[in-house]
Coordinates of N, CA, C and O and ligand atoms in Angstrom, one line a residue:
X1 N -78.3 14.9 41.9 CA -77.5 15.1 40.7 C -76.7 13.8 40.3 O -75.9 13.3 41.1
X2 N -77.0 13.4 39.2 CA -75.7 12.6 38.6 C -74.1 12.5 38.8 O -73.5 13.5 38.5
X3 N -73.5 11.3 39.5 CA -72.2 11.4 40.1 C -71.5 11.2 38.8 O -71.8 10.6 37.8
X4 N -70.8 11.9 39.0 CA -69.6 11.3 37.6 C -68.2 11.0 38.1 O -68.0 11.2 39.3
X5 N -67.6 10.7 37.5 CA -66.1 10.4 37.4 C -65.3 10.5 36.0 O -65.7 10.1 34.9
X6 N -64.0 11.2 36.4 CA -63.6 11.4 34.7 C -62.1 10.5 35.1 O -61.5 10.5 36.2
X7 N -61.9 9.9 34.2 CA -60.8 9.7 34.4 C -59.6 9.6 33.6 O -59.6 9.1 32.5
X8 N -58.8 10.1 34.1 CA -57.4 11.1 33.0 C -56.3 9.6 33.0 O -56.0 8.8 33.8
X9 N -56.1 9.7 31.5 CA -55.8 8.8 31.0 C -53.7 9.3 30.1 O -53.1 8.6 29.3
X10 N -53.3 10.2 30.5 CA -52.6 10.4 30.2 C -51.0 10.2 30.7 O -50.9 9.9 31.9
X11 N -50.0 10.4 30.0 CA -49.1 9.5 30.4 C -47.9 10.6 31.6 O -46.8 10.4 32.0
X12 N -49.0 11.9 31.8 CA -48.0 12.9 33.1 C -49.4 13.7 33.1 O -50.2 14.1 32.2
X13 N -49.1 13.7 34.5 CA -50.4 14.1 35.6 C -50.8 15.7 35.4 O -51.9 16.3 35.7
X14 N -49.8 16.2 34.6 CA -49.4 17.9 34.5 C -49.5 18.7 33.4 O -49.4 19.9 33.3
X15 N -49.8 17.5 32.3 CA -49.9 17.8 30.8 C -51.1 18.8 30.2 O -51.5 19.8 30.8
X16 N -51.4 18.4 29.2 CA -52.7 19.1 28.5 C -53.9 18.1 28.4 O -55.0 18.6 28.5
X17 N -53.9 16.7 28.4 CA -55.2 16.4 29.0 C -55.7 16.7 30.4 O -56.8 16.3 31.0
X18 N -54.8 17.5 31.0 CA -55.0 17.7 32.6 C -55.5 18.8 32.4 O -56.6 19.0 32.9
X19 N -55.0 19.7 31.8 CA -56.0 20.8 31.9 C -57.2 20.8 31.5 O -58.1 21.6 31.9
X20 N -57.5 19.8 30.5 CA -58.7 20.2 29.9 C -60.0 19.6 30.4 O -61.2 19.9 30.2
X21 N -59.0 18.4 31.4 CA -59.9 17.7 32.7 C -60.3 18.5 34.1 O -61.2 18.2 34.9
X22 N -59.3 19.7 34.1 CA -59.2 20.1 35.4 C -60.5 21.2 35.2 O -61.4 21.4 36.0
X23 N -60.6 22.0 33.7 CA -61.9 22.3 33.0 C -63.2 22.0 33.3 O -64.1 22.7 33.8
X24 N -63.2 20.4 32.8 CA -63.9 19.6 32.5 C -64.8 19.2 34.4 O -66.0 19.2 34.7
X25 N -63.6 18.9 35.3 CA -64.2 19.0 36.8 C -64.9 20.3 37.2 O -65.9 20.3 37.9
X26 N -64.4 21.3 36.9 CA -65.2 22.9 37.5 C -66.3 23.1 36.9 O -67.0 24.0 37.3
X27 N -66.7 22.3 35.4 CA -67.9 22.5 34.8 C -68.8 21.6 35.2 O -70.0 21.7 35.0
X28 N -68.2 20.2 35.9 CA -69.5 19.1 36.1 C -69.5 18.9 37.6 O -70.5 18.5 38.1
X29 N -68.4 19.2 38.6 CA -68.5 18.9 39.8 C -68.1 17.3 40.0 O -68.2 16.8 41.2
X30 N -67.9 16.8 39.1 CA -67.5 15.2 38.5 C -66.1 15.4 39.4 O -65.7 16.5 39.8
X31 N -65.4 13.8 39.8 CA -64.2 13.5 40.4 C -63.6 13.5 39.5 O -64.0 13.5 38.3
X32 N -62.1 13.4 40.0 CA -61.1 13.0 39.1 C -60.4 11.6 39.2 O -60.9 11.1 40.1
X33 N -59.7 10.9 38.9 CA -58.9 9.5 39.0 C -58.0 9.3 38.1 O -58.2 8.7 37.0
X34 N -56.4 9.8 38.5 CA -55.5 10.1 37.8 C -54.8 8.7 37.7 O -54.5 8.1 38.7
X35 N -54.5 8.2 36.0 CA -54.3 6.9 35.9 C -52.8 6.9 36.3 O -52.5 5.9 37.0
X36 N -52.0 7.8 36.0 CA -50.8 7.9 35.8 C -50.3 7.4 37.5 O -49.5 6.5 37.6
X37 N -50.8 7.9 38.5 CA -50.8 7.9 39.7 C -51.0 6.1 40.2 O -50.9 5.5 41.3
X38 N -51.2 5.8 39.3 CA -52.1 4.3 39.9 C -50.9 2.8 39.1 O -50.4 2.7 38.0
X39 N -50.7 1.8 40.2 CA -50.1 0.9 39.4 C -50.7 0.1 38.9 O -51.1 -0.8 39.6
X40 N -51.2 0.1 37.6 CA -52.2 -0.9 36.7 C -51.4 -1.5 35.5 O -51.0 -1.0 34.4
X41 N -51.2 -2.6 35.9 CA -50.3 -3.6 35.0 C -51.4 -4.4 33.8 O -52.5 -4.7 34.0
X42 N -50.9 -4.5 32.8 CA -51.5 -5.1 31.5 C -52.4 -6.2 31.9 O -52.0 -6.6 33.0
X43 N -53.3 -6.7 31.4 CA -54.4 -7.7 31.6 C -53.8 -9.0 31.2 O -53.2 -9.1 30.1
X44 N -53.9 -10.0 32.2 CA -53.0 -11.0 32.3 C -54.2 -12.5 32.0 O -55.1 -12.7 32.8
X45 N -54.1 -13.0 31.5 CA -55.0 -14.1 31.5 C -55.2 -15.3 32.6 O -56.0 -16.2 32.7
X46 N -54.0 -15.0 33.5 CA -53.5 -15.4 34.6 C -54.0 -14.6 35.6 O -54.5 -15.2 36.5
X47 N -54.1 -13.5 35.8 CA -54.4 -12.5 36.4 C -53.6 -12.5 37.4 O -54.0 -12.2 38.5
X48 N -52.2 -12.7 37.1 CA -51.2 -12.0 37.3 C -51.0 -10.5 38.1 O -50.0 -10.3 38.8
X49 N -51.7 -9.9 37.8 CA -51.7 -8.5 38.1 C -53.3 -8.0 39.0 O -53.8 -6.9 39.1
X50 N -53.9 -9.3 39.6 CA -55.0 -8.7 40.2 C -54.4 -8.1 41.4 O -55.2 -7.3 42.0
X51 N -53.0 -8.1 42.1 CA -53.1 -7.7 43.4 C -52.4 -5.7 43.0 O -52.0 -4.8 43.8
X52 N -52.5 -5.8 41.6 CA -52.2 -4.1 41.6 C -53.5 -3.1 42.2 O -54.3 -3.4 43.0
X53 N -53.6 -1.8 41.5 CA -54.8 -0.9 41.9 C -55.8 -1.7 41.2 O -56.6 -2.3 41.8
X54 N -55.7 -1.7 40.1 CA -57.2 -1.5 39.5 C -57.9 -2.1 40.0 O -58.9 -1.4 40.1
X55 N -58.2 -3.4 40.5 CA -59.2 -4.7 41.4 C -60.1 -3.3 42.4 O -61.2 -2.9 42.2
X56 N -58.9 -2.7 43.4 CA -59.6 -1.9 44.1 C -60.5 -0.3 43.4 O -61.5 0.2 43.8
X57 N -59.8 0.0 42.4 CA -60.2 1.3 41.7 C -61.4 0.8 40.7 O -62.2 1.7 40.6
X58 N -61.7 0.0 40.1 CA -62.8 -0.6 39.8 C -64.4 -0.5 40.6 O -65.4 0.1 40.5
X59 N -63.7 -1.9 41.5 CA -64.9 -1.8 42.3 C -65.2 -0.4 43.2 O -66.3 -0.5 43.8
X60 N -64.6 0.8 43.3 CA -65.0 1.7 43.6 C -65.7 2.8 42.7 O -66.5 3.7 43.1
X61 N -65.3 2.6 41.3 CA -66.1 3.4 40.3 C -67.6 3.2 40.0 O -68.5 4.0 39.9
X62 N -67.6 1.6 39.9 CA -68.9 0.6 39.5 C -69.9 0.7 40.7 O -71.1 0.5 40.4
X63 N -69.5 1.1 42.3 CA -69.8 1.0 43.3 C -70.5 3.1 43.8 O -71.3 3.6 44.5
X64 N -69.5 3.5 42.9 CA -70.1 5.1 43.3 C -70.4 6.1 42.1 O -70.3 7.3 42.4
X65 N -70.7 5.8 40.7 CA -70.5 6.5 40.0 C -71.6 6.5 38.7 O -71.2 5.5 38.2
X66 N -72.5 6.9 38.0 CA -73.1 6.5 37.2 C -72.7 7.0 36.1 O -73.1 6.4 35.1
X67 N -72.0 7.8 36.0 CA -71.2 8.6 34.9 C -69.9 8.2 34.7 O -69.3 8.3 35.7
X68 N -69.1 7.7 33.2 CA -67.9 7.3 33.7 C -67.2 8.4 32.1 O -67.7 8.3 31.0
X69 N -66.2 9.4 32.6 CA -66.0 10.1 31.3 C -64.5 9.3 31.3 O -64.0 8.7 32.3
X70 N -63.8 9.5 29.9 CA -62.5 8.7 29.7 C -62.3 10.3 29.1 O -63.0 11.0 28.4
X71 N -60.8 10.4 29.8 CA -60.3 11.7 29.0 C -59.1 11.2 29.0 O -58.6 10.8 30.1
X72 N -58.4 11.2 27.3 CA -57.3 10.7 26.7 C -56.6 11.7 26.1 O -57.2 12.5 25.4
X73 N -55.4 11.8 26.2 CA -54.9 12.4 24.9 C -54.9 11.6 23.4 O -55.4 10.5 23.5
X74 N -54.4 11.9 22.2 CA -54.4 11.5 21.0 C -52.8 10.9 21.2 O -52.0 11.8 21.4
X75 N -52.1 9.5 21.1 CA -50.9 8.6 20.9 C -51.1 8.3 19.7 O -52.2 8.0 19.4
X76 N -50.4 8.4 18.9 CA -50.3 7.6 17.5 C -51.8 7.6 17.4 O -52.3 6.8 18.1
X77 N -52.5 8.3 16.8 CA -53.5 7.9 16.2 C -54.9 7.5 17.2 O -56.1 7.5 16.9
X78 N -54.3 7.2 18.2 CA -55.6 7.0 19.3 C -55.4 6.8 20.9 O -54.4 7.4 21.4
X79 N -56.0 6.3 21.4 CA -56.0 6.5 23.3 C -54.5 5.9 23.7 O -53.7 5.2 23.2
X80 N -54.5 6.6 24.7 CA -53.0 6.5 25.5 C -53.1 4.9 25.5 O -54.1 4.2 25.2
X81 N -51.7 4.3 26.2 CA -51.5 2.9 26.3 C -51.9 2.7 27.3 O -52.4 1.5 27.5
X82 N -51.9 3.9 28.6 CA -52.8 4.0 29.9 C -53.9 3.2 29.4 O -54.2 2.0 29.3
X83 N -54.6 4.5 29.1 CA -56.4 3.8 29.1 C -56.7 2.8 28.4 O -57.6 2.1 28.9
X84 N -56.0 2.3 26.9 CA -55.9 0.9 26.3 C -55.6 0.2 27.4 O -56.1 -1.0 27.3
X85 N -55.1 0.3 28.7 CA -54.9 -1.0 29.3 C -55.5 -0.8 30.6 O -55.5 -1.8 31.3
X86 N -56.1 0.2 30.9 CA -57.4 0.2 32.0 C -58.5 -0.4 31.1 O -59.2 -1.4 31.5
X87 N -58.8 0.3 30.0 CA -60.0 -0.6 29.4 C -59.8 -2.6 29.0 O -60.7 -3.4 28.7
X88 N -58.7 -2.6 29.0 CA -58.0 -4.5 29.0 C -58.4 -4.4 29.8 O -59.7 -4.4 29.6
X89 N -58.1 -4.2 31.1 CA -58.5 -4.8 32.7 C -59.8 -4.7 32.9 O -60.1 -5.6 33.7
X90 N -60.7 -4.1 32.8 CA -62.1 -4.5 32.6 C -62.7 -6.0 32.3 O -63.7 -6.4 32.8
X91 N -61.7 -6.6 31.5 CA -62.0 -8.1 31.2 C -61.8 -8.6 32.5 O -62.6 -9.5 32.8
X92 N -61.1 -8.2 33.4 CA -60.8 -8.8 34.4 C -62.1 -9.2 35.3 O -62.0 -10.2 35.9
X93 N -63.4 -8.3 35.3 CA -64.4 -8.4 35.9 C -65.3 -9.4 34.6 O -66.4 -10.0 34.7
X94 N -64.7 -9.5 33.8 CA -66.0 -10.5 32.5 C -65.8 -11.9 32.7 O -66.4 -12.9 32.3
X95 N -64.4 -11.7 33.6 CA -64.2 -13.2 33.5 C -64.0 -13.9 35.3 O -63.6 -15.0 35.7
X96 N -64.2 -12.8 36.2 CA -64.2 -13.2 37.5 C -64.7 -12.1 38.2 O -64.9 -11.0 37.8
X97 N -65.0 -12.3 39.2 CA -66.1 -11.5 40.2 C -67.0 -10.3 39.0 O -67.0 -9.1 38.6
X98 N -67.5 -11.6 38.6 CA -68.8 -10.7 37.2 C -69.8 -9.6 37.7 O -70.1 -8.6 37.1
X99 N -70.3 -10.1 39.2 CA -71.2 -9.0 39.6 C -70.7 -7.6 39.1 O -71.3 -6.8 38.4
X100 N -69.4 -7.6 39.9 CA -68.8 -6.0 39.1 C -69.0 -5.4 38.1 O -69.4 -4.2 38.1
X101 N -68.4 -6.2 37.0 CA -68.8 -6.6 35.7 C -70.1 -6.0 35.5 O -70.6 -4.9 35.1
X102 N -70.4 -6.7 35.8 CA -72.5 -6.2 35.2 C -72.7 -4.8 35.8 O -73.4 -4.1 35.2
X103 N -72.1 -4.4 37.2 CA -72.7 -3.4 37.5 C -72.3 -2.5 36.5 O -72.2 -1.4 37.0
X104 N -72.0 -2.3 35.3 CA -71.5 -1.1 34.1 C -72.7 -0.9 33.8 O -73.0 0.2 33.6
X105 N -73.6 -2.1 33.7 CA -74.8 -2.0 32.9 C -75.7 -0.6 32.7 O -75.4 0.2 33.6
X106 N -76.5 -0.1 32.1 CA -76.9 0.8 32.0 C -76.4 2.4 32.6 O -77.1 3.4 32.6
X107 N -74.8 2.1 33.2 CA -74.3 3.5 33.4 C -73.9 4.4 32.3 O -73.9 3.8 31.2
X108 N -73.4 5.7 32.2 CA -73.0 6.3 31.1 C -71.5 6.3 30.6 O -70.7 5.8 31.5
X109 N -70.9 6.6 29.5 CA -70.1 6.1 29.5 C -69.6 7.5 28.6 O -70.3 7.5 27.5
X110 N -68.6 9.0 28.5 CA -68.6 9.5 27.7 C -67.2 9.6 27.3 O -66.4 9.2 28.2
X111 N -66.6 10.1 25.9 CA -65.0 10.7 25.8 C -64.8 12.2 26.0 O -65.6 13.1 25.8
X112 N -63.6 12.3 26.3 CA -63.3 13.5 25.9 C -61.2 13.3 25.3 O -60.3 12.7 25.9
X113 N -61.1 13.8 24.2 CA -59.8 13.4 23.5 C -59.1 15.2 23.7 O -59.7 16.3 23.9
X114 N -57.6 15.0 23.7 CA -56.9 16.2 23.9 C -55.5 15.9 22.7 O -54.9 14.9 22.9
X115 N -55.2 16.7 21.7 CA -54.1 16.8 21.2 C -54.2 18.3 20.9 O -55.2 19.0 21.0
X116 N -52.7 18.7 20.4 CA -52.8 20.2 19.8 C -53.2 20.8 18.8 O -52.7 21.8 18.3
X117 N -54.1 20.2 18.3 CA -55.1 20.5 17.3 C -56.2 20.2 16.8 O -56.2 19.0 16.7
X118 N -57.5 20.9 16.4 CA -58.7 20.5 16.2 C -58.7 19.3 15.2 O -59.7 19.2 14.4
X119 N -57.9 18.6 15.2 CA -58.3 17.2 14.6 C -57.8 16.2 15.3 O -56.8 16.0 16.1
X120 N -58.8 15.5 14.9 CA -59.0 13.9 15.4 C -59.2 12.5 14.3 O -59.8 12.7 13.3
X121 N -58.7 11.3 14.6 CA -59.1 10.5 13.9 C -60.7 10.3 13.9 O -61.4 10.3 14.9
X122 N -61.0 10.2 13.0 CA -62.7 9.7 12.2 C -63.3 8.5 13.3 O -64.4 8.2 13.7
X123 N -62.2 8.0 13.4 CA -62.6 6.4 14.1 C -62.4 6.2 15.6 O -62.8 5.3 16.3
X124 N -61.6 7.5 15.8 CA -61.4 7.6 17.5 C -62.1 7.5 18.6 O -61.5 7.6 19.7
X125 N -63.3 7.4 18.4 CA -64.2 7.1 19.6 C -65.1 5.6 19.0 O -66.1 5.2 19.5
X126 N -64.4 5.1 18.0 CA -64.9 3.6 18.1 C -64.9 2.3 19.2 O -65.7 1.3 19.5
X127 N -63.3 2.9 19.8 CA -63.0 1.7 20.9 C -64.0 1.5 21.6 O -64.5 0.4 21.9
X128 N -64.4 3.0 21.9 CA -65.2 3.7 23.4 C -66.7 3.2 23.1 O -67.2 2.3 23.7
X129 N -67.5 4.0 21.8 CA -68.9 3.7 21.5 C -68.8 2.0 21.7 O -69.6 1.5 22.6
X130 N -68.1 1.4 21.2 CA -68.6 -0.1 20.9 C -68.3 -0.8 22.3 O -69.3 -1.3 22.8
X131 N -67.1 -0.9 23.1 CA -67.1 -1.2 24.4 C -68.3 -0.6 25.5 O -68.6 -1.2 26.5
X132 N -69.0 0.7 25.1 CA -70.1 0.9 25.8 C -71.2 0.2 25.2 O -72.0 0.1 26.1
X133 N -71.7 -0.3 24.2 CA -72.5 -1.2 23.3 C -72.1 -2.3 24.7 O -72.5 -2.4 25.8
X134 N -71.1 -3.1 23.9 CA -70.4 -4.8 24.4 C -70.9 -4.7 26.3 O -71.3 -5.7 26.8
X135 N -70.8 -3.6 27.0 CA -70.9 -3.7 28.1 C -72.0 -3.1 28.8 O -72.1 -2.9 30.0
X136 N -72.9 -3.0 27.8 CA -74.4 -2.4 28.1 C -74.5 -1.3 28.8 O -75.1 -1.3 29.8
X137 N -73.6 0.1 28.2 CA -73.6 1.1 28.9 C -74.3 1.8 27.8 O -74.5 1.2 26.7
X138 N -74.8 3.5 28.1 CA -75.1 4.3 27.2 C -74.5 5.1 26.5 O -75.0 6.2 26.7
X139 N -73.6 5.1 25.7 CA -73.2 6.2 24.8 C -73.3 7.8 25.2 O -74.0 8.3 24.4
X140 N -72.7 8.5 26.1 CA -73.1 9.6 25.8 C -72.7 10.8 25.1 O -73.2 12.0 25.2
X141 N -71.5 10.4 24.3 CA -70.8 11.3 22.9 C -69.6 11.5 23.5 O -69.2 11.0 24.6
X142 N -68.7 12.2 22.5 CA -67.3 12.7 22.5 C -67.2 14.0 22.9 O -68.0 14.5 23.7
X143 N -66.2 14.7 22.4 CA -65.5 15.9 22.0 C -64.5 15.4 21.9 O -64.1 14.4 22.4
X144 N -63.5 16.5 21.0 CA -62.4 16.3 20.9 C -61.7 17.7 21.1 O -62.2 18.7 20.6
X145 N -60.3 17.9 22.3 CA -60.3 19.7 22.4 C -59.0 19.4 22.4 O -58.5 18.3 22.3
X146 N -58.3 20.5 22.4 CA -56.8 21.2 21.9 C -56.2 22.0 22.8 O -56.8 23.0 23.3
X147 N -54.6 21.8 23.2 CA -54.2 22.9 23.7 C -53.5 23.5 22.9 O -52.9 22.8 22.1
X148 N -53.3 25.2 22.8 CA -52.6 25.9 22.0 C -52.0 26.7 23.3 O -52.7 27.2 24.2
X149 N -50.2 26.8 23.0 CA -49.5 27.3 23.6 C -49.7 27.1 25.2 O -49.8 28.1 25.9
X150 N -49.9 25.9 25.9 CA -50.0 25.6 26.8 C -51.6 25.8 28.1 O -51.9 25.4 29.2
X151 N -52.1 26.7 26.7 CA -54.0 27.0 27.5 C -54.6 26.4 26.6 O -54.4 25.9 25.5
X152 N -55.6 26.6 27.3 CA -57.2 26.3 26.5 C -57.5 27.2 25.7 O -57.2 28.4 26.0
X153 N -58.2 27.0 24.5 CA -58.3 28.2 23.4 C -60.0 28.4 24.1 O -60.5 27.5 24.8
X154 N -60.6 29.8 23.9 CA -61.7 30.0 24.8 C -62.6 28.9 23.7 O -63.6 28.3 24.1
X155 N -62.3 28.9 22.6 CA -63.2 28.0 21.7 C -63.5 26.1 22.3 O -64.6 25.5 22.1
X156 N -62.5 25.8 23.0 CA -62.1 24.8 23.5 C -63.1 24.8 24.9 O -64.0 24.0 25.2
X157 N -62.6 26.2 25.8 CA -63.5 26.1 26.8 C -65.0 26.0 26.4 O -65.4 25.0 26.9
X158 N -65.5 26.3 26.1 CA -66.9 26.7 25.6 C -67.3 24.9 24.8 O -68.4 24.3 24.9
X159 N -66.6 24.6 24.3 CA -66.7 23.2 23.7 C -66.8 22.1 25.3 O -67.1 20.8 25.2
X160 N -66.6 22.5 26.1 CA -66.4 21.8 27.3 C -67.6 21.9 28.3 O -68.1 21.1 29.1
X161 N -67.7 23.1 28.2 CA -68.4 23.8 28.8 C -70.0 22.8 28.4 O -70.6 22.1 29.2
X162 N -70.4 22.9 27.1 CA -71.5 23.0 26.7 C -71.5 21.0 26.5 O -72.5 20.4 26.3
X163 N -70.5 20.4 26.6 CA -70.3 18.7 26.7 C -70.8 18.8 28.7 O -71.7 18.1 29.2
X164 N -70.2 19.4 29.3 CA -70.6 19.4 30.6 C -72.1 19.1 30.8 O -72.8 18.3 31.5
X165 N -72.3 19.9 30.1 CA -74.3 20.4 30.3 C -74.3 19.2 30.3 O -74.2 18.5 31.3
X166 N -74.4 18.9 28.6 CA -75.2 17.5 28.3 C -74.7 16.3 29.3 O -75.4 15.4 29.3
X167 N -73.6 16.3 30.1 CA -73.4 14.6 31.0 C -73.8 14.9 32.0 O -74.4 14.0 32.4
X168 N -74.0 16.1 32.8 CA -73.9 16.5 33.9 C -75.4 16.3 34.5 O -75.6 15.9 35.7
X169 N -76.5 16.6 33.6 CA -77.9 16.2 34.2 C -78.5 14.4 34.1 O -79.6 14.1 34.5
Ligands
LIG1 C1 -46.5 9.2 22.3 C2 -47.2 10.4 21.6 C3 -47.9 10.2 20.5 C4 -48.6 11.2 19.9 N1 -49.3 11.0 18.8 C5 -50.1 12.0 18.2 C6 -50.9 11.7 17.1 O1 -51.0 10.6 16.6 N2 -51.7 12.7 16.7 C7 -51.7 14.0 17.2 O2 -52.4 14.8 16.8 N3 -50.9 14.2 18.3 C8 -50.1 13.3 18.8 N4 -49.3 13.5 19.9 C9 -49.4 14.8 20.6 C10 -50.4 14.8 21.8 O3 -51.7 14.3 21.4 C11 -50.5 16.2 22.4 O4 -49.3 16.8 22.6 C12 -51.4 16.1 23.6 O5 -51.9 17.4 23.9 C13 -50.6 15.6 24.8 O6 -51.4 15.5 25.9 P1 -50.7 15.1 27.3 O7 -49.9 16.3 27.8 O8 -51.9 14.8 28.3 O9 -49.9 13.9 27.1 C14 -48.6 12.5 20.5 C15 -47.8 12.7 21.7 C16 -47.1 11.6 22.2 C17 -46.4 11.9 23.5

């Protein structure tokens, strides 16, 4: 079976992209890798910040995972400042220990977005589609899901459910 890893991109470990991750794990059997938990400092051109997590949390994704899901909530308009700046640190492999780097190549790459309501920006999985282009991964779609009153609406599960399918084989 296809390994995955999802990784929660949100700014408290306890929120509503957590639920819809914690979901999202019982439908694919996929890990989890809570960013919030992790010290990952801004992308330094100095690299300044190679001796935080990410150097190590990196080379362990690229090293065990062929499936990489990003699950974000909705910030102003688009991905948390977390995952904006786990996806910065990725440069960190384009521009030193590249092997890493390349190992993205042909893995999958999917979203999953969380605010409290069935809408999303139009352009919100631009970052994601074109960074999986730029880094020769495959695209394997979105969703966008919602918490209402602190659950999952069953419409939501079933939207997860059926995104599961498709990454999971
Ligand atoms: C800093 C911040 C910015 C937000 N910006 C938006 C937004 O632009 N559009 C939106 O629909 N919801 C926005 N929200 C609401 C969150 O998307 C929503 O509450 C989400 O479910 C929070 O998930 P979390 O508990 O994992 O942080 C914002 C929330 C925060 C804290």
């Amino acid at each position: 079976m296809n390994k995955g890893i999802i990784i929660l991109g949100s700014s408290r470990s306890n929120g509503d992209t957590s639920k819809v991750v914690s979901h999202l794990k019982n439908s694919t059997g996929f890990e989890v890798v809570d960013l919030h938990q992790k010290d990952i400092g801004f992308f330094d051109y100095d690299f300044k910040n190679e001796q935080d997590d990410f150097n190590f949390l990196f080379k362990g994704i690229v090293q065990n995972y062929e499936t990489i899901i990003f699950a974000t909530p909705v910030y102003w308009y688009t991905m948390s400042g977390v995952m904006k700046t786990f996806l910065d640190r990725i440069s960190d492999f384009l521009y030193k220990e590249k092997d890493f780097g390349r190992m993205l190549r042909g893995k999958n790459m999917g979203l999953i977005s969380c605010s409290n309501d069935d809408d999303r920006p139009e352009e919100f999985n631009l970052p994601f589609s074109r960074s999986a282009a730029y880094l020769g991964m495959n695209y394997v779609g979105d969703i966008h899901t919602w918490i209402k009153n602190d659950t999952l609406p069953m419409e939501v599960k079933e939207k997860i459910d059926a995104f599961a399918l498709r990454i999971k084989n």
